[in-house]
Amino acid sequence: MNFWEKVTGSDLTREWKAFEARAAALPDDYRAAWEQIKAHLFPHGDFTGRNLLPILDAALGLLEVAAADGQNVHEVLGDDIQGFCTALAGGEGARTYRDRWREQLNRNVARKLSRLGG
Amino acid sequence: MDDLTEMLKGTLEGCVLEIIGSEETYGYAITRQLNELGFTDVVEGTVYTILLRLERNKLVQVTKRPSGVGPPRKFYALNDAGRDELSKFWAKWQYVSSRIDRLKEGGR
């Protein structure tokens, strides 16, 4: 990633296009699962979502291999796509932008409270 | 047997280590082996996330091999750290299962 890409995010756009092209080649039920996986992974993203790229790549890779085996998507992912995504993103404790906001909020509130002489 | 997921959670990683320990293998085959063993509600996605974790924790050696159809598969074998972790797992399992058996038999 060079400076230009870092500022404009043009590398991200390119990677996304590549992902979507790969996803478009999947069978219908797998494509539906891919949409769900994306939706469940977004909250685990950092500010730009760059940290999600390798995770999405891994998920897409699994879908591709499984689809090539002729497996049913339900056999592959089961009912718990959200749980699968959490595990993919690095376990229950995976930090997300929401966690950081929450921390920031807590810190600010604590500071204001202490200033009030509490 | 249904609804084993919660009980299996902590031990599935050890089971996967054991399977990889006996021979180099890949995700789909591991899932099938667990299914045949009677853990029917284990899906490939679950095994896959365990494999990613093992990889992250550097317990396995990963080789990419072309498959007959579709993209290449990742094959997993245990490294020294993985073998170490596996023997720790069996020691822990021995401890837990012996205590639970004792509890069931009413000995305290």
PDB file of C-alpha atoms in Angstrom:
ATOM      1  CA  MET A   1       0.000   0.000   0.000  1.00  0.00           C
ATOM      2  CA  ASN A   2       1.560   3.309  -1.029  1.00  0.00           C
ATOM      3  CA  PHE A   3       0.725   6.767   0.234  1.00  0.00           C
ATOM      4  CA  TRP A   4      -1.791   7.533  -2.508  1.00  0.00           C
ATOM      5  CA  GLU A   5      -3.663   4.322  -1.810  1.00  0.00           C
ATOM      6  CA  LYS A   6      -3.580   4.965   1.901  1.00  0.00           C
ATOM      7  CA  VAL A   7      -5.148   8.387   1.523  1.00  0.00           C
ATOM      8  CA  THR A   8      -7.728   7.571  -1.124  1.00  0.00           C
ATOM      9  CA  GLY A   9      -8.466   4.009  -0.109  1.00  0.00           C
ATOM     10  CA  SER A  10      -8.143   3.056  -3.777  1.00  0.00           C
ATOM     11  CA  ASP A  11      -6.503  -0.249  -2.854  1.00  0.00           C
ATOM     12  CA  LEU A  12      -9.571  -1.072  -0.746  1.00  0.00           C
ATOM     13  CA  THR A  13     -11.894  -0.428  -3.652  1.00  0.00           C
ATOM     14  CA  ARG A  14      -9.783  -2.675  -5.814  1.00  0.00           C
ATOM     15  CA  GLU A  15      -9.735  -5.486  -3.232  1.00  0.00           C
ATOM     16  CA  TRP A  16     -13.483  -5.197  -2.770  1.00  0.00           C
ATOM     17  CA  LYS A  17     -14.053  -5.506  -6.486  1.00  0.00           C
ATOM     18  CA  ALA A  18     -11.895  -8.631  -6.553  1.00  0.00           C
ATOM     19  CA  PHE A  19     -13.881 -10.125  -3.651  1.00  0.00           C
ATOM     20  CA  GLU A  20     -17.201  -9.385  -5.274  1.00  0.00           C
ATOM     21  CA  ALA A  21     -16.023 -10.910  -8.553  1.00  0.00           C
ATOM     22  CA  ARG A  22     -15.063 -14.097  -6.696  1.00  0.00           C
ATOM     23  CA  ALA A  23     -18.356 -14.086  -4.784  1.00  0.00           C
ATOM     24  CA  ALA A  24     -20.327 -13.664  -8.013  1.00  0.00           C
ATOM     25  CA  ALA A  25     -18.939 -16.993  -9.224  1.00  0.00           C
ATOM     26  CA  LEU A  26     -20.415 -18.838  -6.212  1.00  0.00           C
ATOM     27  CA  PRO A  27     -23.740 -20.701  -6.246  1.00  0.00           C
ATOM     28  CA  ASP A  28     -26.826 -18.729  -5.115  1.00  0.00           C
ATOM     29  CA  ASP A  29     -27.052 -20.063  -1.560  1.00  0.00           C
ATOM     30  CA  TYR A  30     -23.371 -19.369  -1.038  1.00  0.00           C
ATOM     31  CA  ARG A  31     -23.785 -15.832  -2.322  1.00  0.00           C
ATOM     32  CA  ALA A  32     -26.558 -15.280   0.211  1.00  0.00           C
ATOM     33  CA  ALA A  33     -24.259 -16.583   2.951  1.00  0.00           C
ATOM     34  CA  TRP A  34     -21.513 -14.250   1.751  1.00  0.00           C
ATOM     35  CA  GLU A  35     -23.848 -11.262   2.133  1.00  0.00           C
ATOM     36  CA  GLN A  36     -24.629 -12.340   5.682  1.00  0.00           C
ATOM     37  CA  ILE A  37     -20.974 -12.867   6.501  1.00  0.00           C
ATOM     38  CA  LYS A  38     -20.154  -9.360   5.339  1.00  0.00           C
ATOM     39  CA  ALA A  39     -22.982  -7.901   7.408  1.00  0.00           C
ATOM     40  CA  HIS A  40     -21.808  -9.748  10.528  1.00  0.00           C
ATOM     41  CA  LEU A  41     -18.150  -8.888  10.033  1.00  0.00           C
ATOM     42  CA  PHE A  42     -18.544  -5.130   9.542  1.00  0.00           C
ATOM     43  CA  PRO A  43     -18.910  -4.367  13.249  1.00  0.00           C
ATOM     44  CA  HIS A  44     -15.487  -5.991  13.725  1.00  0.00           C
ATOM     45  CA  GLY A  45     -13.836  -3.601  11.325  1.00  0.00           C
ATOM     46  CA  ASP A  46     -11.440  -0.861  12.286  1.00  0.00           C
ATOM     47  CA  PHE A  47     -11.933   2.666  10.991  1.00  0.00           C
ATOM     48  CA  THR A  48     -11.126   1.923   7.346  1.00  0.00           C
ATOM     49  CA  GLY A  49     -12.104  -1.736   7.402  1.00  0.00           C
ATOM     50  CA  ARG A  50      -8.642  -2.693   6.229  1.00  0.00           C
ATOM     51  CA  ASN A  51      -8.251  -5.255   9.010  1.00  0.00           C
ATOM     52  CA  LEU A  52     -11.239  -7.127   7.590  1.00  0.00           C
ATOM     53  CA  LEU A  53      -9.629  -7.870   4.239  1.00  0.00           C
ATOM     54  CA  PRO A  54      -7.644 -10.964   5.272  1.00  0.00           C
ATOM     55  CA  ILE A  55     -10.636 -12.209   7.279  1.00  0.00           C
ATOM     56  CA  LEU A  56     -13.001 -11.789   4.338  1.00  0.00           C
ATOM     57  CA  ASP A  57     -10.441 -13.452   2.119  1.00  0.00           C
ATOM     58  CA  ALA A  58     -10.335 -16.450   4.466  1.00  0.00           C
ATOM     59  CA  ALA A  59     -14.135 -16.679   4.602  1.00  0.00           C
ATOM     60  CA  LEU A  60     -14.449 -16.437   0.851  1.00  0.00           C
ATOM     61  CA  GLY A  61     -11.751 -19.080   0.445  1.00  0.00           C
ATOM     62  CA  LEU A  62     -13.710 -21.471   2.651  1.00  0.00           C
ATOM     63  CA  LEU A  63     -16.897 -20.822   0.667  1.00  0.00           C
ATOM     64  CA  GLU A  64     -15.080 -21.434  -2.613  1.00  0.00           C
ATOM     65  CA  VAL A  65     -13.502 -24.716  -1.536  1.00  0.00           C
ATOM     66  CA  ALA A  66     -16.775 -25.944   0.001  1.00  0.00           C
ATOM     67  CA  ALA A  67     -18.811 -24.966  -3.056  1.00  0.00           C
ATOM     68  CA  ALA A  68     -16.331 -26.792  -5.295  1.00  0.00           C
ATOM     69  CA  ASP A  69     -16.848 -29.900  -3.114  1.00  0.00           C
ATOM     70  CA  GLY A  70     -20.553 -29.657  -3.888  1.00  0.00           C
ATOM     71  CA  GLN A  71     -21.476 -29.216  -0.240  1.00  0.00           C
ATOM     72  CA  ASN A  72     -24.663 -27.552   0.845  1.00  0.00           C
ATOM     73  CA  VAL A  73     -23.987 -24.163   2.444  1.00  0.00           C
ATOM     74  CA  HIS A  74     -25.872 -25.252   5.555  1.00  0.00           C
ATOM     75  CA  GLU A  75     -23.496 -28.191   5.995  1.00  0.00           C
ATOM     76  CA  VAL A  76     -20.636 -25.741   5.904  1.00  0.00           C
ATOM     77  CA  LEU A  77     -21.816 -22.896   8.102  1.00  0.00           C
ATOM     78  CA  GLY A  78     -24.723 -24.333  10.098  1.00  0.00           C
ATOM     79  CA  ASP A  79     -27.248 -21.953  11.655  1.00  0.00           C
ATOM     80  CA  ASP A  80     -24.857 -19.698  13.476  1.00  0.00           C
ATOM     81  CA  ILE A  81     -23.310 -17.420  10.869  1.00  0.00           C
ATOM     82  CA  GLN A  82     -22.883 -14.686  13.452  1.00  0.00           C
ATOM     83  CA  GLY A  83     -20.944 -17.031  15.733  1.00  0.00           C
ATOM     84  CA  PHE A  84     -18.839 -18.111  12.808  1.00  0.00           C
ATOM     85  CA  CYS A  85     -18.005 -14.490  12.018  1.00  0.00           C
ATOM     86  CA  THR A  86     -17.130 -13.691  15.613  1.00  0.00           C
ATOM     87  CA  ALA A  87     -14.785 -16.667  15.701  1.00  0.00           C
ATOM     88  CA  LEU A  88     -13.287 -15.637  12.369  1.00  0.00           C
ATOM     89  CA  ALA A  89     -12.691 -12.120  13.605  1.00  0.00           C
ATOM     90  CA  GLY A  90     -10.658 -13.478  16.500  1.00  0.00           C
ATOM     91  CA  GLY A  91     -12.914 -14.685  19.264  1.00  0.00           C
ATOM     92  CA  GLU A  92     -15.474 -13.180  21.578  1.00  0.00           C
ATOM     93  CA  GLY A  93     -13.103 -10.494  22.768  1.00  0.00           C
ATOM     94  CA  ALA A  94     -12.382  -9.107  19.317  1.00  0.00           C
ATOM     95  CA  ARG A  95     -12.148  -5.340  19.628  1.00  0.00           C
ATOM     96  CA  THR A  96     -14.258  -3.269  17.312  1.00  0.00           C
ATOM     97  CA  TYR A  97     -14.737   0.418  16.710  1.00  0.00           C
ATOM     98  CA  ARG A  98     -17.756   0.251  19.009  1.00  0.00           C
ATOM     99  CA  ASP A  99     -15.591  -0.983  21.873  1.00  0.00           C
ATOM    100  CA  ARG A 100     -13.262   1.924  21.358  1.00  0.00           C
ATOM    101  CA  TRP A 101     -16.121   4.428  21.335  1.00  0.00           C
ATOM    102  CA  ARG A 102     -17.514   2.883  24.461  1.00  0.00           C
ATOM    103  CA  GLU A 103     -14.151   3.176  26.204  1.00  0.00           C
ATOM    104  CA  GLN A 104     -13.780   6.761  25.114  1.00  0.00           C
ATOM    105  CA  LEU A 105     -17.237   7.586  26.390  1.00  0.00           C
ATOM    106  CA  ASN A 106     -16.560   5.916  29.724  1.00  0.00           C
ATOM    107  CA  ARG A 107     -13.287   7.787  30.086  1.00  0.00           C
ATOM    108  CA  ASN A 108     -14.900  11.127  29.331  1.00  0.00           C
ATOM    109  CA  VAL A 109     -17.747  10.557  31.728  1.00  0.00           C
ATOM    110  CA  ALA A 110     -15.342   9.495  34.455  1.00  0.00           C
ATOM    111  CA  ARG A 111     -13.265  12.623  33.910  1.00  0.00           C
ATOM    112  CA  LYS A 112     -16.257  14.949  34.018  1.00  0.00           C
ATOM    113  CA  LEU A 113     -17.532  13.271  37.147  1.00  0.00           C
ATOM    114  CA  SER A 114     -14.224  13.592  38.935  1.00  0.00           C
ATOM    115  CA  ARG A 115     -14.089  17.256  37.994  1.00  0.00           C
ATOM    116  CA  LEU A 116     -17.428  17.756  39.708  1.00  0.00           C
ATOM    117  CA  GLY A 117     -15.646  16.832  42.898  1.00  0.00           C
ATOM    118  CA  GLY A 118     -17.230  13.411  43.223  1.00  0.00           C
TER     119      GLY A 118
ATOM    120  CA  MET B   1     -27.032 -36.780  20.073  1.00  0.00           C
ATOM    121  CA  ASP B   2     -28.174 -33.180  19.707  1.00  0.00           C
ATOM    122  CA  ASP B   3     -27.225 -30.018  21.537  1.00  0.00           C
ATOM    123  CA  LEU B   4     -23.705 -31.041  22.344  1.00  0.00           C
ATOM    124  CA  THR B   5     -22.305 -27.767  21.032  1.00  0.00           C
ATOM    125  CA  GLU B   6     -22.009 -26.010  24.376  1.00  0.00           C
ATOM    126  CA  MET B   7     -20.361 -28.992  26.047  1.00  0.00           C
ATOM    127  CA  LEU B   8     -18.025 -29.534  23.137  1.00  0.00           C
ATOM    128  CA  LYS B   9     -16.850 -25.955  22.917  1.00  0.00           C
ATOM    129  CA  GLY B  10     -13.830 -26.242  25.140  1.00  0.00           C
ATOM    130  CA  THR B  11     -12.742 -29.634  23.862  1.00  0.00           C
ATOM    131  CA  LEU B  12     -13.233 -29.364  20.132  1.00  0.00           C
ATOM    132  CA  GLU B  13      -9.858 -27.713  19.677  1.00  0.00           C
ATOM    133  CA  GLY B  14      -8.208 -30.700  21.362  1.00  0.00           C
ATOM    134  CA  CYS B  15     -10.191 -33.094  19.179  1.00  0.00           C
ATOM    135  CA  VAL B  16      -9.026 -31.295  16.050  1.00  0.00           C
ATOM    136  CA  LEU B  17      -5.421 -31.363  17.290  1.00  0.00           C
ATOM    137  CA  GLU B  18      -5.719 -35.120  17.851  1.00  0.00           C
ATOM    138  CA  ILE B  19      -7.075 -35.691  14.346  1.00  0.00           C
ATOM    139  CA  ILE B  20      -4.344 -33.586  12.761  1.00  0.00           C
ATOM    140  CA  GLY B  21      -1.815 -35.373  14.969  1.00  0.00           C
ATOM    141  CA  SER B  22      -2.591 -38.771  13.512  1.00  0.00           C
ATOM    142  CA  GLU B  23      -2.150 -37.633   9.912  1.00  0.00           C
ATOM    143  CA  GLU B  24      -1.859 -34.510   7.796  1.00  0.00           C
ATOM    144  CA  THR B  25      -5.367 -33.551   6.762  1.00  0.00           C
ATOM    145  CA  TYR B  26      -7.701 -30.718   5.688  1.00  0.00           C
ATOM    146  CA  GLY B  27     -10.828 -29.003   7.002  1.00  0.00           C
ATOM    147  CA  TYR B  28     -13.506 -30.971   5.186  1.00  0.00           C
ATOM    148  CA  ALA B  29     -11.981 -34.337   6.121  1.00  0.00           C
ATOM    149  CA  ILE B  30     -11.687 -33.302   9.771  1.00  0.00           C
ATOM    150  CA  THR B  31     -15.355 -32.284   9.852  1.00  0.00           C
ATOM    151  CA  ARG B  32     -16.411 -35.595   8.298  1.00  0.00           C
ATOM    152  CA  GLN B  33     -14.341 -37.524  10.821  1.00  0.00           C
ATOM    153  CA  LEU B  34     -15.975 -35.670  13.723  1.00  0.00           C
ATOM    154  CA  ASN B  35     -19.424 -36.272  12.184  1.00  0.00           C
ATOM    155  CA  GLU B  36     -18.732 -39.983  11.834  1.00  0.00           C
ATOM    156  CA  LEU B  37     -17.572 -40.067  15.433  1.00  0.00           C
ATOM    157  CA  GLY B  38     -21.097 -38.968  16.382  1.00  0.00           C
ATOM    158  CA  PHE B  39     -20.644 -35.219  16.674  1.00  0.00           C
ATOM    159  CA  THR B  40     -23.219 -34.652  13.978  1.00  0.00           C
ATOM    160  CA  ASP B  41     -23.845 -30.959  14.520  1.00  0.00           C
ATOM    161  CA  VAL B  42     -20.230 -29.935  14.001  1.00  0.00           C
ATOM    162  CA  VAL B  43     -20.058 -28.008  10.708  1.00  0.00           C
ATOM    163  CA  GLU B  44     -17.096 -27.153   8.558  1.00  0.00           C
ATOM    164  CA  GLY B  45     -17.230 -23.484   9.505  1.00  0.00           C
ATOM    165  CA  THR B  46     -16.650 -24.388  13.158  1.00  0.00           C
ATOM    166  CA  VAL B  47     -13.672 -26.565  12.318  1.00  0.00           C
ATOM    167  CA  TYR B  48     -12.368 -23.882  10.012  1.00  0.00           C
ATOM    168  CA  THR B  49     -12.318 -21.221  12.709  1.00  0.00           C
ATOM    169  CA  ILE B  50     -10.513 -23.647  15.030  1.00  0.00           C
ATOM    170  CA  LEU B  51      -7.945 -24.288  12.309  1.00  0.00           C
ATOM    171  CA  LEU B  52      -7.421 -20.551  11.895  1.00  0.00           C
ATOM    172  CA  ARG B  53      -6.867 -20.238  15.629  1.00  0.00           C
ATOM    173  CA  LEU B  54      -4.365 -23.113  15.650  1.00  0.00           C
ATOM    174  CA  GLU B  55      -2.590 -21.440  12.759  1.00  0.00           C
ATOM    175  CA  ARG B  56      -2.523 -18.080  14.552  1.00  0.00           C
ATOM    176  CA  ASN B  57      -1.139 -19.711  17.682  1.00  0.00           C
ATOM    177  CA  LYS B  58       1.547 -21.409  15.580  1.00  0.00           C
ATOM    178  CA  LEU B  59       0.604 -24.953  16.565  1.00  0.00           C
ATOM    179  CA  VAL B  60       0.280 -26.299  13.032  1.00  0.00           C
ATOM    180  CA  GLN B  61       2.206 -26.362   9.828  1.00  0.00           C
ATOM    181  CA  VAL B  62       0.119 -25.374   6.816  1.00  0.00           C
ATOM    182  CA  THR B  63       0.712 -26.530   3.249  1.00  0.00           C
ATOM    183  CA  LYS B  64      -1.349 -25.463   0.270  1.00  0.00           C
ATOM    184  CA  ARG B  65      -2.024 -28.242  -2.219  1.00  0.00           C
ATOM    185  CA  PRO B  66      -4.024 -28.131  -5.424  1.00  0.00           C
ATOM    186  CA  SER B  67      -7.350 -29.967  -5.191  1.00  0.00           C
ATOM    187  CA  GLY B  68      -9.113 -31.839  -7.971  1.00  0.00           C
ATOM    188  CA  VAL B  69     -11.728 -29.106  -8.309  1.00  0.00           C
ATOM    189  CA  GLY B  70     -11.711 -25.463  -7.290  1.00  0.00           C
ATOM    190  CA  PRO B  71      -9.071 -23.528  -5.361  1.00  0.00           C
ATOM    191  CA  PRO B  72      -6.153 -25.190  -3.525  1.00  0.00           C
ATOM    192  CA  ARG B  73      -6.768 -26.749  -0.127  1.00  0.00           C
ATOM    193  CA  LYS B  74      -4.888 -26.040   3.050  1.00  0.00           C
ATOM    194  CA  PHE B  75      -3.426 -29.160   4.662  1.00  0.00           C
ATOM    195  CA  TYR B  76      -2.530 -29.114   8.328  1.00  0.00           C
ATOM    196  CA  ALA B  77       0.122 -31.026  10.274  1.00  0.00           C
ATOM    197  CA  LEU B  78       1.207 -30.604  13.890  1.00  0.00           C
ATOM    198  CA  ASN B  79       4.521 -28.964  14.699  1.00  0.00           C
ATOM    199  CA  ASP B  80       6.393 -29.425  17.986  1.00  0.00           C
ATOM    200  CA  ALA B  81       4.343 -26.764  19.770  1.00  0.00           C
ATOM    201  CA  GLY B  82       1.183 -28.458  18.514  1.00  0.00           C
ATOM    202  CA  ARG B  83       2.244 -31.873  19.820  1.00  0.00           C
ATOM    203  CA  ASP B  84       3.020 -30.245  23.145  1.00  0.00           C
ATOM    204  CA  GLU B  85      -0.416 -28.623  23.245  1.00  0.00           C
ATOM    205  CA  LEU B  86      -2.053 -31.945  22.366  1.00  0.00           C
ATOM    206  CA  SER B  87      -0.439 -33.784  25.252  1.00  0.00           C
ATOM    207  CA  LYS B  88      -1.482 -30.947  27.574  1.00  0.00           C
ATOM    208  CA  PHE B  89      -5.030 -31.296  26.276  1.00  0.00           C
ATOM    209  CA  TRP B  90      -5.140 -35.017  27.070  1.00  0.00           C
ATOM    210  CA  ALA B  91      -3.738 -34.394  30.535  1.00  0.00           C
ATOM    211  CA  LYS B  92      -6.444 -31.799  31.207  1.00  0.00           C
ATOM    212  CA  TRP B  93      -9.113 -34.037  29.732  1.00  0.00           C
ATOM    213  CA  GLN B  94      -7.993 -36.908  31.956  1.00  0.00           C
ATOM    214  CA  TYR B  95      -8.271 -34.652  34.978  1.00  0.00           C
ATOM    215  CA  VAL B  96     -11.717 -33.296  34.133  1.00  0.00           C
ATOM    216  CA  SER B  97     -13.257 -36.600  33.101  1.00  0.00           C
ATOM    217  CA  SER B  98     -11.924 -38.496  36.115  1.00  0.00           C
ATOM    218  CA  ARG B  99     -13.307 -35.842  38.487  1.00  0.00           C
ATOM    219  CA  ILE B 100     -16.693 -35.808  36.777  1.00  0.00           C
ATOM    220  CA  ASP B 101     -16.868 -39.606  36.876  1.00  0.00           C
ATOM    221  CA  ARG B 102     -16.067 -39.547  40.539  1.00  0.00           C
ATOM    222  CA  LEU B 103     -18.798 -36.992  41.122  1.00  0.00           C
ATOM    223  CA  LYS B 104     -21.280 -39.179  39.297  1.00  0.00           C
ATOM    224  CA  GLU B 105     -20.355 -42.240  41.310  1.00  0.00           C
ATOM    225  CA  GLY B 106     -21.117 -40.307  44.477  1.00  0.00           C
ATOM    226  CA  GLY B 107     -17.585 -40.322  45.846  1.00  0.00           C
ATOM    227  CA  ARG B 108     -16.630 -36.927  47.109  1.00  0.00           C
TER     228      ARG B 108
END
